[in-house]
Amino acid sequence: MNEKELISRLKLGEEAAFKVLVENYQDSVYYSVLNILHNAHEAEDTAQETFIQVYDSIHGFKEESSLATWIYRIAIRKALEKIRKQKNRQRLHSIVPWWMPNEAKSSDAAYLNPGINSEHKEKATIIFKAISELPNNQRIAFTLIRVQGMKHEEASEIMELSIKAIESLLSRAKENLQNRLKKYYNA
């Protein structure tokens, strides 16, 4: 089934069409948010929330971009919402530590990403940690283009930024990563 037919069937509320949508996009959505959140549990939740929102708001999809771009936009927004909530919880925990239990932060993305060979996991863990410390837009641009292999045009559509802005974010991300990883590679 082509994209137009899938969209039409989704708008009709067909369960089979939704199943096809999830089967086609679940892995890419999951790994996209995993590469941003660096936590398997949070990535699973975010991917599920993404598909729920797609189902709930498919009628509002104007088809100004591809279905994939629209889905990635939703996933990225959901991942950023999780990051903001985590930062707010961390800030609140620092103010009133007795009120909330301390939450462990996972950095298991390198171990769960299928593109990483077992002999490269140690390096990948260090690199993913450095990526996670980048500012949000730099992290997303770098993840979409360098980790997931998207084209600049696709990342531009997903992030709703110009290609020049994406190139600038990518350049700053590379520079920041080089500075963060200098100590590791000079050792």
XYZ file of C-alpha atoms in Angstrom:
187
model
C 0.000 0.000 0.000
C 1.412 3.402 -0.946
C 1.589 6.394 1.406
C -1.541 8.161 0.074
C -3.621 5.011 0.468
C -2.224 4.418 3.954
C -3.091 7.976 5.001
C -6.616 7.657 3.597
C -7.166 4.367 5.396
C -5.758 5.800 8.630
C -8.151 8.732 8.394
C -10.998 6.225 8.025
C -9.852 4.667 11.305
C -8.915 1.285 9.856
C -7.124 -0.835 12.423
C -5.235 -2.757 9.707
C -3.814 0.510 8.346
C -2.645 1.540 11.820
C -0.971 -1.853 12.219
C 0.858 -1.340 8.899
C 1.923 2.143 10.013
C 3.341 0.845 13.294
C 5.106 -2.062 11.589
C 6.676 0.283 9.037
C 7.864 2.953 11.482
C 8.216 1.409 14.948
C 11.924 0.579 14.727
C 12.995 3.885 13.201
C 10.891 5.894 15.677
C 12.197 3.846 18.604
C 15.859 4.234 17.615
C 15.377 7.933 16.859
C 14.130 8.637 20.352
C 16.560 6.166 21.939
C 19.450 8.072 20.372
C 18.086 11.262 21.936
C 16.959 9.949 25.328
C 19.632 7.270 25.926
C 17.184 5.231 27.969
C 15.446 2.147 26.577
C 12.390 2.368 28.841
C 11.848 6.062 28.107
C 12.356 5.413 24.384
C 9.709 2.649 24.395
C 7.250 4.920 26.189
C 7.996 7.802 23.838
C 7.572 5.631 20.738
C 4.208 4.401 22.034
C 3.131 7.955 22.848
C 4.169 8.980 19.334
C 1.948 6.371 17.699
C -0.949 7.230 19.994
C -0.642 10.872 18.960
C -0.386 9.889 15.282
C -3.581 7.857 15.652
C -5.376 10.642 17.514
C -4.312 13.452 15.194
C -4.140 11.827 11.731
C -7.231 13.813 10.720
C -5.228 17.005 11.190
C -2.365 15.803 8.993
C -2.339 18.223 6.044
C 0.099 16.201 3.913
C 2.400 19.205 3.487
C 5.298 16.869 4.297
C 5.743 13.138 4.027
C 4.068 10.907 6.578
C 7.498 9.836 7.857
C 8.580 13.444 8.423
C 5.370 14.171 10.319
C 5.835 11.073 12.502
C 9.488 11.954 13.233
C 8.463 15.501 14.174
C 6.016 14.105 16.701
C 8.615 11.651 18.048
C 11.289 14.342 18.415
C 8.838 16.663 20.216
C 7.843 13.826 22.552
C 11.515 13.073 23.294
C 12.212 16.736 24.024
C 9.190 16.846 26.347
C 10.663 13.883 28.263
C 13.999 15.670 28.551
C 12.313 18.835 29.849
C 10.330 16.813 32.403
C 13.491 15.016 33.534
C 15.301 18.334 33.988
C 12.366 19.724 35.960
C 12.311 16.604 38.157
C 16.073 16.865 38.710
C 15.741 20.535 39.638
C 12.896 19.744 42.037
C 14.868 16.840 43.499
C 17.810 19.147 44.184
C 15.487 21.527 46.070
C 13.555 18.904 48.053
C 15.538 15.636 47.871
C 13.547 13.984 50.657
C 10.298 14.343 48.704
C 11.273 12.408 45.573
C 13.384 9.296 45.144
C 16.562 9.729 43.152
C 16.123 8.392 39.620
C 18.949 6.540 37.945
C 19.826 7.796 34.496
C 20.523 5.122 31.940
C 23.013 5.449 29.127
C 22.288 2.150 27.466
C 21.682 3.482 23.941
C 25.044 2.246 22.711
C 24.263 -1.267 23.847
C 20.814 -1.364 22.342
C 21.553 0.271 19.022
C 21.822 -2.531 16.424
C 24.385 -0.618 14.375
C 27.095 -0.903 17.033
C 29.371 -3.947 17.044
C 30.170 -5.499 20.400
C 33.874 -4.590 20.140
C 32.981 -0.894 19.770
C 30.570 -0.604 22.706
C 33.024 1.090 25.068
C 33.823 3.811 22.526
C 30.145 4.116 21.612
C 29.186 4.605 25.253
C 31.670 7.465 25.594
C 30.505 9.038 22.326
C 26.794 8.679 23.177
C 27.430 10.251 26.582
C 29.114 13.213 24.880
C 26.225 13.485 22.404
C 23.722 13.480 25.281
C 25.499 16.526 26.769
C 24.998 18.627 23.613
C 22.316 21.334 23.561
C 18.981 19.875 22.386
C 18.948 21.189 18.809
C 22.588 20.219 18.244
C 21.943 16.758 19.673
C 18.893 16.235 17.475
C 20.571 17.470 14.287
C 23.674 15.374 14.969
C 21.617 12.296 15.846
C 19.376 12.536 12.799
C 22.205 13.133 10.325
C 25.294 11.421 11.712
C 23.818 8.623 13.813
C 20.728 7.772 11.770
C 22.107 8.753 8.385
C 19.342 11.122 7.314
C 19.922 13.730 4.648
C 20.135 17.387 5.618
C 16.836 18.032 3.806
C 15.021 15.393 5.883
C 16.424 16.747 9.154
C 15.472 20.244 8.009
C 11.856 19.184 7.511
C 11.681 17.251 10.772
C 13.202 20.049 12.834
C 11.367 22.728 10.829
C 14.598 24.665 10.289
C 16.422 25.793 7.167
C 19.177 23.632 5.732
C 21.670 26.392 6.634
C 20.481 26.241 10.253
C 20.855 22.442 10.251
C 24.390 22.753 8.830
C 25.231 25.307 11.515
C 23.865 23.081 14.287
C 25.781 20.120 12.902
C 28.994 22.134 12.712
C 28.638 23.363 16.305
C 27.768 19.834 17.459
C 30.929 18.445 15.841
C 33.032 21.189 17.407
C 31.502 20.601 20.847
C 31.979 16.840 20.527
C 35.622 17.291 19.491
C 36.196 19.457 22.567
C 34.416 17.005 24.868
C 36.198 13.974 23.434
C 39.673 15.569 23.162
C 40.688 14.191 26.540
C 39.577 10.674 25.591
C 41.338 10.576 22.233
C 44.558 12.246 23.436
C 44.978 9.632 26.172
